[in-house]
Amino acid sequence: MIKAGILGATGAVGQRFVQLLADHPWFEITALAASERSAGKKYGEVAKWRLDTDLPENVRDITVVSTKPKEVDADIVFSALPAEDAITIEKDFAKAGFVVSSNASSHRMEKDIPLLIPEVNPEHLALIDVQKKKRKWDGCIVTNPNCSTIMMVLTLKPLMKFGIENIHVATMQAVSGAGYEGVSSMAIMDNVIPYIGGEEHKMETETQKLLGTFDGKIVKDAPFWVSAACHRVPVMDGHTMSVWMRSKKNPTPEQVKNAFLKFDPKLGDLPTSPKKAIIVREEPDRPQPRMDRNQGRGMSVSVGRIRAGADNAVQYVCMGHNTVRGAAGASILNAEVLKKKGYL
């Protein structure tokens, strides 16, 4: 078993890491790290458990430590830290020889740090060698994208063969993406909030890096642009988005559907990988968060309403579980690929 620590273990994404790693066949939780006010106390005492499963018994009595490398007994750390904390703490861990699989946004766009979706760009893991040589680290940092970006880009990967020219996307994002206390009930009930700070920029820039090409030294951005509009809606879990894709080859909706159906990233030997990365829904009113977010144990992305749009665009709807596929599950899948490729 590989010893695993969780940074930011008491927060919403940290709890999801605990839930998903508690019975993992490759990783054993050996350290839970959080703020100084939680350090020294039992995890069961300080974690206000918010998930719909019981707190795993095997972590309840683990003593929480601070987010300092010398206090964490692990080979890999999964980071659920706030971005403002992750920017220094994650580098401290990498310098100290830890592999850091991060959900934080702090280092995603740094040129020598992989921004990874295993089904999309596993070749970008070679940036780890560039990173270690440049920074003289014994460890490394690997990041997963923004939660909405993951859902969209996973569906764009099989469409790259059509020569994507531009993407428009409008998101409808669940409140859990903002954390348990991120959006007040008075603000979101009977309402839609047409602004999520920084979200649109992340979708527009991260997509280009993810679908870009690695030349042995750097990743060159994909040669198309993305325009995003992001909205918070009164849904608990599951981000939904409408995508307009325009490409050089002008595929029909049927060709796009077939590309989704045939997509096989060949990651079936990884414990967190779903049987189907993309699930196509034929019903006219699907996918829906409440009905589809847990497909593939929360790791599948569902698509539907594939249809012709204006100016030779193809439109479709995609959705996925934002704290599983879009956060903790994504980091865990990244770590499994690291192990498979010999980086862990």
Coordinates of C-alpha atoms in Angstrom, one line a residue:
M1 CA 0.0 0.0 0.0
I2 CA 1.1 3.6 -0.7
K3 CA 0.9 5.9 2.2
A4 CA -1.4 8.9 1.5
G5 CA -1.9 12.1 3.2
I6 CA -4.7 14.7 2.7
L7 CA -4.1 18.4 3.0
G8 CA -7.1 20.4 3.9
A9 CA -8.8 17.2 5.2
T10 CA -11.6 18.8 7.1
G11 CA -13.2 20.9 4.3
A12 CA -15.7 19.8 1.7
V13 CA -13.3 18.5 -0.9
G14 CA -11.0 17.1 1.8
Q15 CA -13.9 15.1 3.2
R16 CA -14.6 13.7 -0.3
F17 CA -10.9 12.6 -0.5
V18 CA -11.4 10.8 2.8
Q19 CA -14.5 9.1 1.6
L20 CA -13.0 7.9 -1.7
L21 CA -9.6 6.9 -0.3
A22 CA -11.0 5.1 2.8
D23 CA -11.2 1.7 1.0
H24 CA -8.9 2.3 -1.9
P25 CA -6.9 -0.8 -3.0
W26 CA -3.7 1.1 -3.6
F27 CA -3.6 4.0 -1.1
E28 CA -3.8 3.9 2.6
I29 CA -4.7 7.1 4.5
T30 CA -1.8 7.7 7.0
A31 CA -2.0 11.4 7.6
L32 CA -4.8 14.0 7.7
A33 CA -3.6 17.6 7.8
A34 CA -5.5 20.8 8.4
S35 CA -5.3 24.2 10.0
E36 CA -3.5 24.8 13.3
R37 CA -6.9 25.0 15.1
S38 CA -7.6 21.4 14.1
A39 CA -4.1 20.0 14.6
G40 CA -3.7 17.7 17.6
K41 CA -7.3 16.7 17.7
K42 CA -9.0 13.5 16.4
Y43 CA -10.4 13.8 12.9
G44 CA -13.8 12.7 14.1
E45 CA -13.9 15.6 16.5
V46 CA -13.0 18.4 14.1
A47 CA -14.5 17.3 10.8
K48 CA -18.1 18.4 10.5
W49 CA -19.0 15.5 8.2
R50 CA -21.3 16.7 5.4
L51 CA -21.5 13.7 3.1
D52 CA -24.3 11.2 2.7
T53 CA -22.3 8.3 3.9
D54 CA -20.9 7.7 7.4
L55 CA -17.5 8.9 8.4
P56 CA -15.2 6.0 7.8
E57 CA -14.3 4.3 11.0
N58 CA -10.6 3.8 10.0
V59 CA -10.0 7.6 10.0
R60 CA -12.2 8.7 12.9
D61 CA -9.4 8.4 15.4
I62 CA -6.5 9.7 13.3
T63 CA -4.9 12.7 15.0
V64 CA -4.9 15.7 12.6
V65 CA -1.5 17.3 12.0
S66 CA -0.6 20.7 10.6
T67 CA 0.2 21.3 6.9
K68 CA 4.0 21.0 7.4
P69 CA 5.9 18.4 5.5
K70 CA 7.8 17.2 8.6
E71 CA 4.5 16.3 10.3
V72 CA 3.0 14.3 7.5
D73 CA 3.8 10.6 7.2
A74 CA 3.0 9.9 3.5
D75 CA 4.5 9.2 0.1
I76 CA 1.8 11.2 -1.8
V77 CA -0.4 14.0 -0.5
F78 CA -3.7 14.9 -2.0
S79 CA -4.3 18.7 -1.7
A80 CA -7.7 20.1 -1.0
L81 CA -6.2 23.4 0.2
P82 CA -7.6 26.8 -0.6
A83 CA -5.7 28.4 -3.4
E84 CA -4.1 31.0 -1.3
D85 CA -2.6 28.4 1.0
A86 CA -1.7 25.9 -1.7
I87 CA 0.5 28.3 -3.5
T88 CA 3.3 27.9 -0.8
I89 CA 2.4 24.8 1.1
E90 CA 2.3 22.5 -2.0
K91 CA 5.7 23.7 -3.1
D92 CA 7.0 23.0 0.4
F93 CA 5.9 19.4 0.1
A94 CA 7.3 19.0 -3.4
K95 CA 10.7 20.3 -2.2
A96 CA 10.6 17.9 0.7
G97 CA 10.2 14.9 -1.7
F98 CA 6.4 14.4 -1.7
V99 CA 4.3 13.7 -4.8
V100 CA 1.5 16.3 -4.6
S101 CA -1.7 15.5 -6.4
S102 CA -3.6 18.8 -6.2
N103 CA -7.1 20.0 -6.7
A104 CA -6.2 23.6 -6.0
S105 CA -6.0 26.2 -8.8
S106 CA -2.7 27.7 -7.6
H107 CA -0.2 26.0 -10.0
R108 CA -2.4 24.8 -12.8
M109 CA -1.1 27.2 -15.4
E110 CA 2.6 27.1 -14.5
K111 CA 4.4 25.9 -17.6
D112 CA 6.3 23.0 -16.0
I113 CA 3.4 21.6 -13.9
P114 CA 1.1 19.1 -15.6
L115 CA -2.6 20.0 -15.7
L116 CA -4.0 16.6 -16.2
I117 CA -7.1 14.6 -17.2
P118 CA -5.8 11.0 -17.7
E119 CA -8.3 10.3 -20.5
V120 CA -7.3 13.5 -22.3
N121 CA -3.6 14.3 -22.0
P122 CA -1.5 11.6 -20.2
E123 CA 1.5 12.5 -22.3
H124 CA 1.7 15.8 -20.4
L125 CA 3.0 13.8 -17.4
A126 CA 6.4 14.1 -19.0
L127 CA 6.4 17.7 -17.7
I128 CA 7.3 16.2 -14.3
D129 CA 10.8 15.5 -15.6
V130 CA 11.1 19.1 -16.8
Q131 CA 9.7 20.3 -13.5
K132 CA 12.1 18.3 -11.3
K133 CA 15.2 19.3 -13.4
K134 CA 14.2 23.0 -13.5
R135 CA 13.3 23.3 -9.8
K136 CA 15.7 20.7 -8.4
W137 CA 12.9 19.1 -6.5
D138 CA 12.9 15.5 -5.2
G139 CA 9.0 15.5 -5.4
C140 CA 6.6 17.0 -7.8
I141 CA 3.2 18.7 -8.3
V142 CA 0.5 17.4 -10.6
T143 CA -2.8 19.3 -10.8
N144 CA -6.3 18.6 -12.0
P145 CA -8.4 21.2 -13.7
N146 CA -11.4 23.3 -12.6
C147 CA -14.5 21.2 -12.0
S148 CA -16.4 22.6 -15.0
T149 CA -13.4 22.4 -17.3
I150 CA -13.0 18.7 -16.6
M151 CA -16.5 17.9 -17.7
M152 CA -16.3 19.9 -20.9
V153 CA -12.8 18.9 -21.9
L154 CA -13.5 15.2 -21.4
T155 CA -16.2 15.6 -24.0
L156 CA -14.1 17.7 -26.3
K157 CA -11.2 15.1 -26.5
P158 CA -13.0 12.8 -29.0
L159 CA -14.1 15.8 -31.0
M160 CA -10.6 17.0 -31.6
K161 CA -10.4 15.0 -34.8
F162 CA -12.9 17.3 -36.4
G163 CA -10.6 20.3 -36.1
I164 CA -12.2 22.4 -33.3
E165 CA -12.2 26.1 -34.2
N166 CA -14.0 27.6 -31.2
I167 CA -16.2 26.7 -28.2
H168 CA -19.0 28.5 -26.5
V169 CA -20.1 27.2 -23.1
A170 CA -22.8 28.2 -20.6
T171 CA -22.6 26.4 -17.2
M172 CA -25.1 25.8 -14.5
Q173 CA -23.0 24.9 -11.5
A174 CA -24.0 23.3 -8.2
V175 CA -23.7 25.0 -4.9
S176 CA -21.3 22.4 -3.5
G177 CA -18.7 23.8 -5.8
A178 CA -18.5 26.8 -3.5
G179 CA -18.0 24.8 -0.3
Y180 CA -20.5 24.1 2.5
E181 CA -20.8 27.8 3.5
G182 CA -19.9 29.3 0.1
V183 CA -23.3 30.5 -1.0
S184 CA -26.0 31.4 1.5
S185 CA -29.4 29.9 1.2
M186 CA -31.0 33.3 1.0
A187 CA -28.7 34.1 -2.0
I188 CA -29.4 30.9 -4.0
M189 CA -32.9 29.8 -3.3
D190 CA -35.4 30.8 -6.0
N191 CA -32.4 32.3 -7.8
V192 CA -29.6 32.0 -10.4
I193 CA -26.4 33.8 -9.8
P194 CA -24.8 34.7 -13.2
Y195 CA -21.2 35.1 -11.8
I196 CA -18.6 32.8 -10.2
G197 CA -15.4 34.6 -9.6
G198 CA -12.5 33.5 -11.8
E199 CA -14.5 30.6 -13.2
E200 CA -14.9 31.8 -16.8
H201 CA -11.2 32.6 -17.1
K202 CA -10.2 29.1 -15.8
M203 CA -12.4 27.4 -18.3
E204 CA -11.1 29.5 -21.2
T205 CA -7.4 29.1 -20.4
E206 CA -7.2 25.6 -18.8
T207 CA -9.0 24.1 -21.8
Q208 CA -6.3 25.4 -24.2
K209 CA -3.5 23.9 -22.0
L210 CA -5.2 20.5 -21.5
L211 CA -5.8 20.1 -25.3
G212 CA -2.5 21.5 -26.3
T213 CA 0.6 19.5 -27.5
F214 CA 3.7 18.8 -25.5
D215 CA 6.9 19.3 -27.5
G216 CA 9.3 17.8 -24.9
K217 CA 9.8 21.1 -23.1
I218 CA 6.5 23.0 -22.9
V219 CA 2.8 22.6 -23.7
K220 CA 1.7 24.6 -26.7
D221 CA -1.9 25.7 -26.3
A222 CA -4.6 24.3 -28.5
P223 CA -5.2 26.5 -31.5
F224 CA -8.8 27.5 -30.8
W225 CA -10.6 29.8 -28.4
V226 CA -13.2 29.2 -25.7
S227 CA -15.8 31.7 -24.5
A228 CA -17.5 30.8 -21.2
A229 CA -20.4 32.1 -19.1
C230 CA -20.7 30.6 -15.7
H231 CA -23.8 30.5 -13.4
R232 CA -24.5 29.2 -9.9
V233 CA -27.9 27.4 -9.7
P234 CA -29.8 25.8 -6.8
V235 CA -28.6 22.3 -7.3
M236 CA -26.6 20.4 -4.6
D237 CA -24.2 18.4 -6.7
G238 CA -23.6 18.1 -10.4
H239 CA -22.4 20.8 -12.9
T240 CA -24.4 21.0 -16.1
M241 CA -23.3 22.9 -19.2
S242 CA -24.5 23.7 -22.7
V243 CA -21.7 23.5 -25.3
W244 CA -21.5 24.9 -28.8
M245 CA -18.7 23.5 -30.8
R246 CA -17.7 24.8 -34.2
S247 CA -15.0 22.9 -36.2
K248 CA -13.3 22.7 -39.6
K249 CA -14.9 19.4 -40.7
N250 CA -18.5 20.4 -39.7
P251 CA -19.5 17.0 -38.4
T252 CA -23.2 16.0 -38.2
P253 CA -24.8 15.4 -34.8
E254 CA -24.7 11.7 -35.6
Q255 CA -20.9 11.8 -36.2
V256 CA -20.4 13.7 -32.9
K257 CA -22.6 11.1 -31.1
N258 CA -20.6 8.3 -32.6
A259 CA -17.3 9.9 -31.5
F260 CA -18.6 10.0 -27.9
L261 CA -19.8 6.4 -28.1
K262 CA -16.5 5.1 -29.4
F263 CA -14.3 7.1 -27.0
D264 CA -12.1 4.6 -25.1
P265 CA -9.2 6.0 -23.1
K266 CA -8.2 2.5 -22.1
L267 CA -7.8 3.2 -18.4
G268 CA -10.0 0.3 -17.2
D269 CA -7.2 -1.1 -15.1
L270 CA -7.2 1.9 -12.8
P271 CA -9.5 1.6 -9.7
T272 CA -11.1 5.0 -10.0
S273 CA -11.6 4.9 -13.8
P274 CA -15.3 4.4 -14.8
K275 CA -16.2 1.7 -17.3
K276 CA -17.4 4.5 -19.6
A277 CA -15.8 7.9 -19.4
I278 CA -18.6 9.4 -21.5
I279 CA -22.2 8.2 -21.3
V280 CA -24.6 9.2 -24.1
R281 CA -28.2 9.8 -23.1
E282 CA -30.8 9.4 -25.8
E283 CA -33.7 10.9 -23.9
P284 CA -34.6 14.5 -24.9
D285 CA -34.5 15.8 -21.3
R286 CA -31.2 14.3 -20.2
P287 CA -28.7 14.5 -18.6
Q288 CA -30.0 15.8 -15.3
P289 CA -27.9 16.3 -12.2
R290 CA -30.2 14.4 -9.8
M291 CA -30.5 11.4 -12.1
D292 CA -27.0 11.2 -13.7
R293 CA -24.4 12.7 -11.4
N294 CA -23.5 9.3 -9.8
Q295 CA -23.0 7.4 -13.0
G296 CA -19.7 5.6 -13.0
R297 CA -19.5 6.1 -9.2
G298 CA -19.5 9.8 -9.9
M299 CA -16.6 9.6 -12.4
S300 CA -18.5 9.4 -15.7
V301 CA -19.6 12.5 -17.7
S302 CA -23.0 12.2 -19.3
V303 CA -23.9 13.9 -22.6
G304 CA -27.2 14.4 -24.4
R305 CA -29.3 16.8 -26.6
I306 CA -26.7 16.5 -29.4
R307 CA -28.1 18.6 -32.2
A308 CA -27.2 21.0 -35.1
G309 CA -26.7 24.6 -34.1
A310 CA -26.4 27.9 -36.1
D311 CA -23.4 28.6 -38.3
N312 CA -22.4 24.9 -38.6
A313 CA -22.0 24.4 -34.9
V314 CA -23.0 21.3 -33.0
Q315 CA -24.7 21.8 -29.6
Y316 CA -24.9 19.4 -26.7
V317 CA -25.4 19.2 -23.0
C318 CA -22.9 17.6 -20.6
M319 CA -22.8 17.1 -16.9
G320 CA -20.9 15.4 -14.1
H321 CA -20.4 15.2 -10.4
N322 CA -18.4 18.3 -9.5
T323 CA -16.8 17.1 -6.2
V324 CA -16.1 13.5 -7.5
R325 CA -15.1 13.7 -11.2
G326 CA -14.5 17.5 -10.9
A327 CA -12.4 17.4 -7.7
A328 CA -11.3 14.6 -5.4
G329 CA -11.9 11.8 -7.8
A330 CA -9.9 13.6 -10.5
S331 CA -6.9 13.9 -8.2
I332 CA -7.1 10.3 -7.2
L333 CA -7.3 9.1 -10.8
N334 CA -4.3 11.3 -11.5
A335 CA -2.4 9.6 -8.7
E336 CA -3.3 6.2 -10.1
V337 CA -1.8 7.2 -13.5
L338 CA 1.3 8.4 -11.7
K339 CA 1.7 5.0 -10.1
K340 CA 1.1 3.2 -13.4
K341 CA 3.7 5.4 -15.2
G342 CA 6.3 4.9 -12.5
Y343 CA 6.3 8.3 -11.0
L344 CA 5.0 7.0 -7.6

